[in-house]
PDB file of C-alpha atoms in Angstrom:
ATOM      1  CA  MET O   1     102.672 -63.340  51.481  1.00  0.00           C
ATOM      2  CA  GLU O   2     105.059 -62.750  48.622  1.00  0.00           C
ATOM      3  CA  THR O   3     103.936 -60.260  45.997  1.00  0.00           C
ATOM      4  CA  ALA O   4     104.394 -61.419  42.422  1.00  0.00           C
ATOM      5  CA  VAL O   5     106.622 -59.115  40.422  1.00  0.00           C
ATOM      6  CA  ARG O   6     105.443 -58.561  36.874  1.00  0.00           C
ATOM      7  CA  THR O   7     108.218 -58.914  34.359  1.00  0.00           C
ATOM      8  CA  THR O   8     107.962 -57.146  31.033  1.00  0.00           C
ATOM      9  CA  LYS O   9     109.954 -56.477  27.922  1.00  0.00           C
ATOM     10  CA  GLY O  10     108.256 -53.123  27.461  1.00  0.00           C
ATOM     11  CA  LYS O  11     109.770 -49.667  27.785  1.00  0.00           C
ATOM     12  CA  LEU O  12     107.008 -47.593  29.321  1.00  0.00           C
ATOM     13  CA  LEU O  13     108.625 -44.497  30.821  1.00  0.00           C
ATOM     14  CA  THR O  14     107.724 -41.580  33.081  1.00  0.00           C
ATOM     15  CA  LYS O  15     108.865 -38.008  32.520  1.00  0.00           C
ATOM     16  CA  GLU O  16     111.594 -38.469  35.140  1.00  0.00           C
ATOM     17  CA  GLU O  17     112.926 -41.525  33.309  1.00  0.00           C
ATOM     18  CA  MET O  18     112.892 -39.646  29.989  1.00  0.00           C
ATOM     19  CA  THR O  19     115.665 -37.380  31.288  1.00  0.00           C
ATOM     20  CA  ASN O  20     117.737 -40.075  33.018  1.00  0.00           C
ATOM     21  CA  PRO O  21     120.913 -40.883  30.991  1.00  0.00           C
ATOM     22  CA  ASP O  22     121.149 -44.253  32.754  1.00  0.00           C
ATOM     23  CA  ILE O  23     117.824 -45.246  31.195  1.00  0.00           C
ATOM     24  CA  VAL O  24     117.511 -43.513  27.817  1.00  0.00           C
ATOM     25  CA  PRO O  25     119.900 -42.417  25.022  1.00  0.00           C
ATOM     26  CA  GLU O  26     121.017 -38.806  24.712  1.00  0.00           C
ATOM     27  CA  TRP O  27     118.759 -38.160  21.715  1.00  0.00           C
ATOM     28  CA  VAL O  28     115.700 -39.176  23.754  1.00  0.00           C
ATOM     29  CA  ILE O  29     116.590 -36.694  26.496  1.00  0.00           C
ATOM     30  CA  ARG O  30     117.064 -33.969  23.900  1.00  0.00           C
ATOM     31  CA  GLU O  31     113.817 -34.667  22.075  1.00  0.00           C
ATOM     32  CA  TYR O  32     111.754 -35.070  25.234  1.00  0.00           C
ATOM     33  CA  THR O  33     113.150 -31.821  26.667  1.00  0.00           C
ATOM     34  CA  ASN O  34     112.067 -30.012  23.510  1.00  0.00           C
ATOM     35  CA  PHE O  35     108.662 -31.735  23.589  1.00  0.00           C
ATOM     36  CA  ARG O  36     108.074 -30.662  27.176  1.00  0.00           C
ATOM     37  CA  SER O  37     109.103 -27.081  26.394  1.00  0.00           C
ATOM     38  CA  VAL O  38     106.575 -26.895  23.551  1.00  0.00           C
ATOM     39  CA  VAL O  39     103.561 -28.516  25.212  1.00  0.00           C
ATOM     40  CA  THR O  40     103.953 -26.609  28.491  1.00  0.00           C
ATOM     41  CA  ASP O  41     104.170 -23.226  26.748  1.00  0.00           C
ATOM     42  CA  LYS O  42     101.295 -21.204  28.196  1.00  0.00           C
ATOM     43  CA  THR O  43      99.974 -20.516  24.688  1.00  0.00           C
ATOM     44  CA  PHE O  44     100.063 -24.165  23.537  1.00  0.00           C
ATOM     45  CA  PRO O  45      96.619 -24.919  22.077  1.00  0.00           C
ATOM     46  CA  CYS O  46      95.934 -28.295  23.685  1.00  0.00           C
ATOM     47  CA  TYR O  47      95.409 -27.516  27.352  1.00  0.00           C
ATOM     48  CA  PHE O  48      94.520 -31.162  28.034  1.00  0.00           C
ATOM     49  CA  GLY O  49      97.985 -32.211  26.868  1.00  0.00           C
ATOM     50  CA  MET O  50      99.609 -29.335  28.728  1.00  0.00           C
ATOM     51  CA  SER O  51      97.855 -30.251  31.946  1.00  0.00           C
ATOM     52  CA  ALA O  52      98.606 -33.967  31.629  1.00  0.00           C
ATOM     53  CA  GLU O  53     102.298 -33.263  30.994  1.00  0.00           C
ATOM     54  CA  LYS O  54     102.556 -30.993  34.034  1.00  0.00           C
ATOM     55  CA  LYS O  55     100.721 -33.500  36.263  1.00  0.00           C
ATOM     56  CA  GLY O  56     102.909 -36.392  35.156  1.00  0.00           C
ATOM     57  CA  GLU O  57      99.942 -38.266  33.667  1.00  0.00           C
ATOM     58  CA  LEU O  58     101.595 -38.861  30.296  1.00  0.00           C
ATOM     59  CA  ARG O  59     103.757 -41.859  29.537  1.00  0.00           C
ATOM     60  CA  TYR O  60     106.485 -42.184  26.922  1.00  0.00           C
ATOM     61  CA  SER O  61     108.584 -44.611  24.972  1.00  0.00           C
ATOM     62  CA  TYR O  62     111.019 -44.593  22.081  1.00  0.00           C
ATOM     63  CA  ILE O  63     112.155 -46.768  19.209  1.00  0.00           C
ATOM     64  CA  THR O  64     115.259 -46.767  17.057  1.00  0.00           C
ATOM     65  CA  HIS O  65     115.084 -47.404  13.333  1.00  0.00           C
ATOM     66  CA  ASP O  66     116.380 -50.947  13.738  1.00  0.00           C
ATOM     67  CA  ASN O  67     114.539 -52.076  16.876  1.00  0.00           C
ATOM     68  CA  TRP O  68     110.773 -51.972  17.455  1.00  0.00           C
ATOM     69  CA  THR O  69     110.599 -55.272  19.327  1.00  0.00           C
ATOM     70  CA  HIS O  70     109.515 -53.869  22.701  1.00  0.00           C
ATOM     71  CA  LEU O  71     106.641 -51.866  21.249  1.00  0.00           C
ATOM     72  CA  PRO O  72     103.791 -54.401  21.677  1.00  0.00           C
ATOM     73  CA  ASP O  73     104.720 -55.026  25.325  1.00  0.00           C
ATOM     74  CA  THR O  74     105.089 -51.290  25.923  1.00  0.00           C
ATOM     75  CA  LEU O  75     101.568 -50.654  24.670  1.00  0.00           C
ATOM     76  CA  ARG O  76     100.220 -53.499  26.797  1.00  0.00           C
ATOM     77  CA  ASP O  77     101.951 -52.001  29.846  1.00  0.00           C
ATOM     78  CA  PHE O  78     100.359 -48.667  29.021  1.00  0.00           C
ATOM     79  CA  GLN O  79      96.921 -50.255  28.817  1.00  0.00           C
ATOM     80  CA  ALA O  80      97.476 -51.868  32.218  1.00  0.00           C
ATOM     81  CA  LEU O  81      97.498 -48.371  33.766  1.00  0.00           C
ATOM     82  CA  PHE O  82      93.758 -48.241  33.110  1.00  0.00           C
ATOM     83  CA  ASP O  83      93.053 -51.573  34.769  1.00  0.00           C
ATOM     84  CA  GLU O  84      94.056 -50.675  38.302  1.00  0.00           C
ATOM     85  CA  GLY O  85      90.523 -50.032  39.554  1.00  0.00           C
ATOM     86  CA  LYS O  86      91.028 -46.370  40.383  1.00  0.00           C
ATOM     87  CA  PRO O  87      89.169 -43.337  38.966  1.00  0.00           C
ATOM     88  CA  LEU O  88      89.868 -42.750  35.295  1.00  0.00           C
ATOM     89  CA  VAL O  89      93.075 -40.814  34.652  1.00  0.00           C
ATOM     90  CA  ARG O  90      93.359 -39.510  31.089  1.00  0.00           C
ATOM     91  CA  HIS O  91      96.774 -41.014  30.379  1.00  0.00           C
ATOM     92  CA  GLY O  92      98.305 -40.539  26.934  1.00  0.00           C
ATOM     93  CA  LEU O  93     101.339 -42.271  25.456  1.00  0.00           C
ATOM     94  CA  PHE O  94     103.893 -40.487  23.257  1.00  0.00           C
ATOM     95  CA  LEU O  95     106.249 -42.614  21.208  1.00  0.00           C
ATOM     96  CA  PHE O  96     109.496 -40.946  20.038  1.00  0.00           C
ATOM     97  CA  VAL O  97     111.140 -42.292  16.898  1.00  0.00           C
ATOM     98  CA  GLU O  98     114.896 -41.933  16.429  1.00  0.00           C
ATOM     99  CA  PRO O  99     115.443 -38.742  14.375  1.00  0.00           C
ATOM    100  CA  GLU O 100     116.582 -38.999  10.767  1.00  0.00           C
ATOM    101  CA  MET O 101     120.095 -37.935   9.822  1.00  0.00           C
ATOM    102  CA  GLU O 102     118.469 -35.453   7.450  1.00  0.00           C
ATOM    103  CA  GLU O 103     114.924 -34.154   7.793  1.00  0.00           C
ATOM    104  CA  LYS O 104     112.421 -35.773   5.427  1.00  0.00           C
ATOM    105  CA  GLN O 105     109.136 -34.652   3.868  1.00  0.00           C
ATOM    106  CA  ILE O 106     105.598 -35.291   5.107  1.00  0.00           C
ATOM    107  CA  PRO O 107     104.981 -38.407   2.914  1.00  0.00           C
ATOM    108  CA  TYR O 108     108.021 -40.146   4.423  1.00  0.00           C
ATOM    109  CA  TYR O 109     106.905 -39.573   8.020  1.00  0.00           C
ATOM    110  CA  ARG O 110     103.317 -40.505   7.183  1.00  0.00           C
ATOM    111  CA  GLU O 111     104.431 -43.824   5.712  1.00  0.00           C
ATOM    112  CA  TYR O 112     106.647 -44.490   8.754  1.00  0.00           C
ATOM    113  CA  PHE O 113     103.685 -43.708  11.034  1.00  0.00           C
ATOM    114  CA  TRP O 114     101.441 -46.251   9.307  1.00  0.00           C
ATOM    115  CA  ASP O 115     104.239 -48.834   9.211  1.00  0.00           C
ATOM    116  CA  ILE O 116     104.399 -48.651  13.021  1.00  0.00           C
ATOM    117  CA  LEU O 117     100.641 -49.156  13.381  1.00  0.00           C
ATOM    118  CA  GLN O 118     100.726 -52.057  10.929  1.00  0.00           C
ATOM    119  CA  PHE O 119     103.616 -53.631  12.877  1.00  0.00           C
ATOM    120  CA  LEU O 120     101.619 -53.394  16.098  1.00  0.00           C
ATOM    121  CA  HIS O 121      98.587 -54.911  14.422  1.00  0.00           C
ATOM    122  CA  MET O 122     100.618 -57.857  13.148  1.00  0.00           C
ATOM    123  CA  LYS O 123     101.975 -58.448  16.675  1.00  0.00           C
ATOM    124  CA  ASP O 124      98.535 -58.217  18.291  1.00  0.00           C
ATOM    125  CA  ASP O 125      97.559 -61.443  20.051  1.00  0.00           C
ATOM    126  CA  LYS O 126      93.935 -60.484  20.745  1.00  0.00           C
ATOM    127  CA  PRO O 127      90.919 -60.215  18.438  1.00  0.00           C
ATOM    128  CA  TRP O 128      89.824 -56.838  17.099  1.00  0.00           C
ATOM    129  CA  PRO O 129      87.248 -55.216  19.443  1.00  0.00           C
ATOM    130  CA  LYS O 130      83.823 -56.522  18.406  1.00  0.00           C
ATOM    131  CA  ASP O 131      82.197 -53.067  18.590  1.00  0.00           C
ATOM    132  CA  TYR O 132      84.662 -51.511  16.145  1.00  0.00           C
ATOM    133  CA  PRO O 133      84.687 -52.075  12.374  1.00  0.00           C
ATOM    134  CA  THR O 134      87.833 -53.542  10.827  1.00  0.00           C
ATOM    135  CA  ASP O 135      87.461 -51.457   7.658  1.00  0.00           C
ATOM    136  CA  PRO O 136      89.099 -47.977   7.899  1.00  0.00           C
ATOM    137  CA  ASN O 137      86.551 -46.711   5.383  1.00  0.00           C
ATOM    138  CA  HIS O 138      83.810 -47.140   8.002  1.00  0.00           C
ATOM    139  CA  HIS O 139      83.098 -43.973   9.981  1.00  0.00           C
ATOM    140  CA  LEU O 140      83.298 -45.848  13.306  1.00  0.00           C
ATOM    141  CA  TRP O 141      86.718 -47.424  12.645  1.00  0.00           C
ATOM    142  CA  ALA O 142      89.566 -46.730  15.082  1.00  0.00           C
ATOM    143  CA  PHE O 143      93.001 -48.317  15.286  1.00  0.00           C
ATOM    144  CA  SER O 144      92.932 -51.013  17.936  1.00  0.00           C
ATOM    145  CA  PHE O 145      95.541 -53.045  19.742  1.00  0.00           C
ATOM    146  CA  SER O 146      95.060 -55.730  22.376  1.00  0.00           C
ATOM    147  CA  ASP O 147      91.300 -55.133  22.411  1.00  0.00           C
ATOM    148  CA  GLU O 148      91.794 -51.391  23.067  1.00  0.00           C
ATOM    149  CA  PRO O 149      90.604 -48.811  20.485  1.00  0.00           C
ATOM    150  CA  TYR O 150      92.773 -45.709  20.120  1.00  0.00           C
ATOM    151  CA  PHE O 151      92.958 -42.305  18.567  1.00  0.00           C
ATOM    152  CA  VAL O 152      96.517 -42.055  17.217  1.00  0.00           C
ATOM    153  CA  PHE O 153      98.059 -38.904  15.772  1.00  0.00           C
ATOM    154  CA  GLY O 154     101.378 -38.098  14.165  1.00  0.00           C
ATOM    155  CA  ASN O 155     103.758 -35.177  14.739  1.00  0.00           C
ATOM    156  CA  ALA O 156     106.882 -34.560  12.670  1.00  0.00           C
ATOM    157  CA  PRO O 157     109.572 -31.950  11.961  1.00  0.00           C
ATOM    158  CA  ALA O 158     108.323 -31.684   8.355  1.00  0.00           C
ATOM    159  CA  TYR O 159     105.341 -29.615   9.511  1.00  0.00           C
ATOM    160  CA  LYS O 160     106.223 -26.026   8.659  1.00  0.00           C
ATOM    161  CA  GLN O 161     102.795 -24.395   8.678  1.00  0.00           C
ATOM    162  CA  ARG O 162     100.935 -26.544  11.199  1.00  0.00           C
ATOM    163  CA  LYS O 163     103.365 -25.755  13.988  1.00  0.00           C
ATOM    164  CA  THR O 164     101.264 -27.581  16.574  1.00  0.00           C
ATOM    165  CA  ARG O 165     102.339 -30.812  14.835  1.00  0.00           C
ATOM    166  CA  ASP O 166     106.059 -30.017  15.036  1.00  0.00           C
ATOM    167  CA  LEU O 167     107.299 -31.224  18.414  1.00  0.00           C
ATOM    168  CA  GLY O 168     110.973 -31.613  17.567  1.00  0.00           C
ATOM    169  CA  SER O 169     113.281 -33.604  15.295  1.00  0.00           C
ATOM    170  CA  SER O 170     111.540 -36.914  15.999  1.00  0.00           C
ATOM    171  CA  LEU O 171     108.494 -38.438  14.430  1.00  0.00           C
ATOM    172  CA  ILE O 172     106.235 -38.647  17.494  1.00  0.00           C
ATOM    173  CA  LEU O 173     103.105 -40.776  17.728  1.00  0.00           C
ATOM    174  CA  GLY O 174     100.475 -39.883  20.296  1.00  0.00           C
ATOM    175  CA  PHE O 175      98.293 -42.786  21.497  1.00  0.00           C
ATOM    176  CA  GLN O 176      95.043 -41.884  23.247  1.00  0.00           C
ATOM    177  CA  PRO O 177      92.724 -44.737  24.284  1.00  0.00           C
ATOM    178  CA  ARG O 178      89.169 -43.905  23.255  1.00  0.00           C
ATOM    179  CA  ARG O 179      88.039 -44.462  26.852  1.00  0.00           C
ATOM    180  CA  ILE O 180      89.729 -41.209  27.962  1.00  0.00           C
ATOM    181  CA  PHE O 181      87.200 -39.266  25.891  1.00  0.00           C
ATOM    182  CA  GLU O 182      84.292 -40.369  28.101  1.00  0.00           C
ATOM    183  CA  GLY O 183      82.215 -37.256  28.731  1.00  0.00           C
ATOM    184  CA  LEU O 184      83.920 -35.489  25.837  1.00  0.00           C
ATOM    185  CA  GLU O 185      82.236 -37.365  22.981  1.00  0.00           C
ATOM    186  CA  GLY O 186      81.783 -35.545  19.695  1.00  0.00           C
ATOM    187  CA  THR O 187      78.095 -34.750  20.160  1.00  0.00           C
ATOM    188  CA  SER O 188      78.203 -34.061  23.916  1.00  0.00           C
ATOM    189  CA  LYS O 189      78.045 -30.494  25.200  1.00  0.00           C
ATOM    190  CA  GLY O 190      81.432 -30.830  26.905  1.00  0.00           C
ATOM    191  CA  GLY O 191      82.979 -32.359  23.793  1.00  0.00           C
ATOM    192  CA  ILE O 192      81.673 -29.648  21.490  1.00  0.00           C
ATOM    193  CA  MET O 193      82.834 -26.813  23.748  1.00  0.00           C
ATOM    194  CA  SER O 194      86.273 -28.323  24.347  1.00  0.00           C
ATOM    195  CA  ARG O 195      86.796 -29.045  20.677  1.00  0.00           C
ATOM    196  CA  GLU O 196      85.831 -25.524  19.614  1.00  0.00           C
ATOM    197  CA  LYS O 197      88.165 -23.911  22.147  1.00  0.00           C
ATOM    198  CA  VAL O 198      91.124 -26.094  21.180  1.00  0.00           C
ATOM    199  CA  ARG O 199      90.564 -25.570  17.451  1.00  0.00           C
ATOM    200  CA  GLU O 200      90.428 -21.805  17.884  1.00  0.00           C
ATOM    201  CA  ARG O 201      93.777 -21.926  19.680  1.00  0.00           C
ATOM    202  CA  VAL O 202      95.247 -24.270  17.057  1.00  0.00           C
ATOM    203  CA  GLU O 203      94.240 -21.933  14.223  1.00  0.00           C
ATOM    204  CA  LYS O 204      95.887 -19.058  16.053  1.00  0.00           C
ATOM    205  CA  TRP O 205      99.135 -21.016  16.465  1.00  0.00           C
ATOM    206  CA  ASP O 206      99.175 -22.435  12.964  1.00  0.00           C
ATOM    207  CA  GLN O 207      97.838 -19.380  11.135  1.00  0.00           C
ATOM    208  CA  LEU O 208      95.830 -21.858   9.051  1.00  0.00           C
ATOM    209  CA  PRO O 209      92.167 -22.913   9.065  1.00  0.00           C
ATOM    210  CA  THR O 210      91.319 -26.229  10.731  1.00  0.00           C
ATOM    211  CA  HIS O 211      92.320 -29.050   8.403  1.00  0.00           C
ATOM    212  CA  PRO O 212      89.304 -30.307   6.392  1.00  0.00           C
ATOM    213  CA  ASN O 213      89.819 -33.883   7.640  1.00  0.00           C
ATOM    214  CA  ILE O 214      89.455 -32.861  11.277  1.00  0.00           C
ATOM    215  CA  SER O 215      86.056 -33.759  12.714  1.00  0.00           C
ATOM    216  CA  HIS O 216      84.769 -35.855  15.614  1.00  0.00           C
ATOM    217  CA  TYR O 217      84.539 -39.586  16.059  1.00  0.00           C
ATOM    218  CA  GLY O 218      81.167 -40.894  14.953  1.00  0.00           C
ATOM    219  CA  ASP O 219      80.537 -38.290  12.268  1.00  0.00           C
ATOM    220  CA  PRO O 220      79.126 -40.411   9.387  1.00  0.00           C
ATOM    221  CA  ASN O 221      80.836 -38.154   6.831  1.00  0.00           C
ATOM    222  CA  HIS O 222      84.212 -38.430   8.554  1.00  0.00           C
ATOM    223  CA  ARG O 223      86.923 -41.066   8.203  1.00  0.00           C
ATOM    224  CA  GLU O 224      88.919 -41.253  11.388  1.00  0.00           C
ATOM    225  CA  TRP O 225      92.113 -42.532   9.760  1.00  0.00           C
ATOM    226  CA  LYS O 226      92.479 -39.334   7.733  1.00  0.00           C
ATOM    227  CA  GLN O 227      92.750 -37.372  10.968  1.00  0.00           C
ATOM    228  CA  TYR O 228      95.670 -39.490  12.211  1.00  0.00           C
ATOM    229  CA  PHE O 229      98.306 -37.822  10.037  1.00  0.00           C
ATOM    230  CA  ILE O 230      96.964 -34.665   8.432  1.00  0.00           C
ATOM    231  CA  GLY O 231      98.711 -32.621   5.767  1.00  0.00           C
ATOM    232  CA  ASP O 232     100.675 -29.433   6.276  1.00  0.00           C
ATOM    233  CA  ASP O 233      98.024 -27.601   4.249  1.00  0.00           C
ATOM    234  CA  VAL O 234      94.251 -27.283   3.822  1.00  0.00           C
ATOM    235  CA  LYS O 235      93.842 -30.050   1.244  1.00  0.00           C
ATOM    236  CA  PRO O 236      91.681 -33.116   2.043  1.00  0.00           C
ATOM    237  CA  ILE O 237      93.584 -36.401   2.183  1.00  0.00           C
ATOM    238  CA  GLU O 238      92.776 -38.637  -0.760  1.00  0.00           C
ATOM    239  CA  GLY O 239      93.266 -42.295  -1.543  1.00  0.00           C
ATOM    240  CA  LYS O 240      93.008 -45.499   0.446  1.00  0.00           C
ATOM    241  CA  CYS O 241      93.991 -45.954   4.085  1.00  0.00           C
ATOM    242  CA  PRO O 242      97.502 -47.506   4.352  1.00  0.00           C
ATOM    243  CA  PHE O 243      96.321 -49.791   7.177  1.00  0.00           C
ATOM    244  CA  SER O 244      95.366 -53.374   6.297  1.00  0.00           C
ATOM    245  CA  PHE O 245      93.347 -55.528   8.683  1.00  0.00           C
ATOM    246  CA  MET O 246      94.728 -59.038   9.071  1.00  0.00           C
ATOM    247  CA  LYS O 247      92.499 -61.853  10.317  1.00  0.00           C
ATOM    248  CA  LYS O 248      93.973 -63.737  13.269  1.00  0.00           C
TER     249      LYS O 248
END
C-alpha cells in the first residue's frame, strides 16, 4: 500500500537543519549556534530548556522581516508532533526573527512580538478553544492557535539586565503548548518546586529579583499576557494587552 506523503508550506526545523547552509540562511546558523551555546551552558537557569535542547526535543523556525507566510503552517506542523499517539514529549518551538541592522529598544521588540501573535491569530482557521477566555484581561486567558493554547515568551538583544532573555541578536519567540505543563501546574507540588528552583537560578543569572508580572497560570491576580514579554527591570507592566481577539 502506498503511504500518503504530507505536503506542507511550513518550515519546522530540527537542530541539525538549523546548521545546514543548504536549508537555512547564514544568519540563522549564526543565531542558532549562539542560542545553543547559551541554553546548554551548565549554569543556564532553565534546566528543562537545556535538557530539551540537548535531547533534540526542541523545534525551530525563522522569519525574515518581509516574509511571514509560512508561519501558520509551521505552527500547525509543530502541533502535529503531539498527535502521533506516543507518550508526551515536552516539545518547544523557538522562532528566530531576522536581526535588525541596528539593535532596537525593548518597546520595539515587544511590539514586533505582539504583531507576530496577531498575524497568527488572523490566519487561524479554527475557533478559539472553548475552555479558554478570549479576553486577555481574564486570568485564564492564553494565546491560542489552531485550537491549541500556548505560553509564548519573548527574548531579545535589548535585554541588558535580564540576561536570561538575551539569546542573541534575534528577537526569539518561544512557543510552549500548555499541554506540556501537565503535572507541573501552578498549584501542584511538582510545579511549585520546579518553579522555585528555576526562579532562584534566574535571579542569580540576572542579578535582579523575579519580575513582578511573573506568576503561574491560573492565579486570579495574574494576567498571563504580561508575562509574555516582561521588562528589563522590576516595574509591573501597565496598560492594555496589544492582542485583539477577532471573531471568525
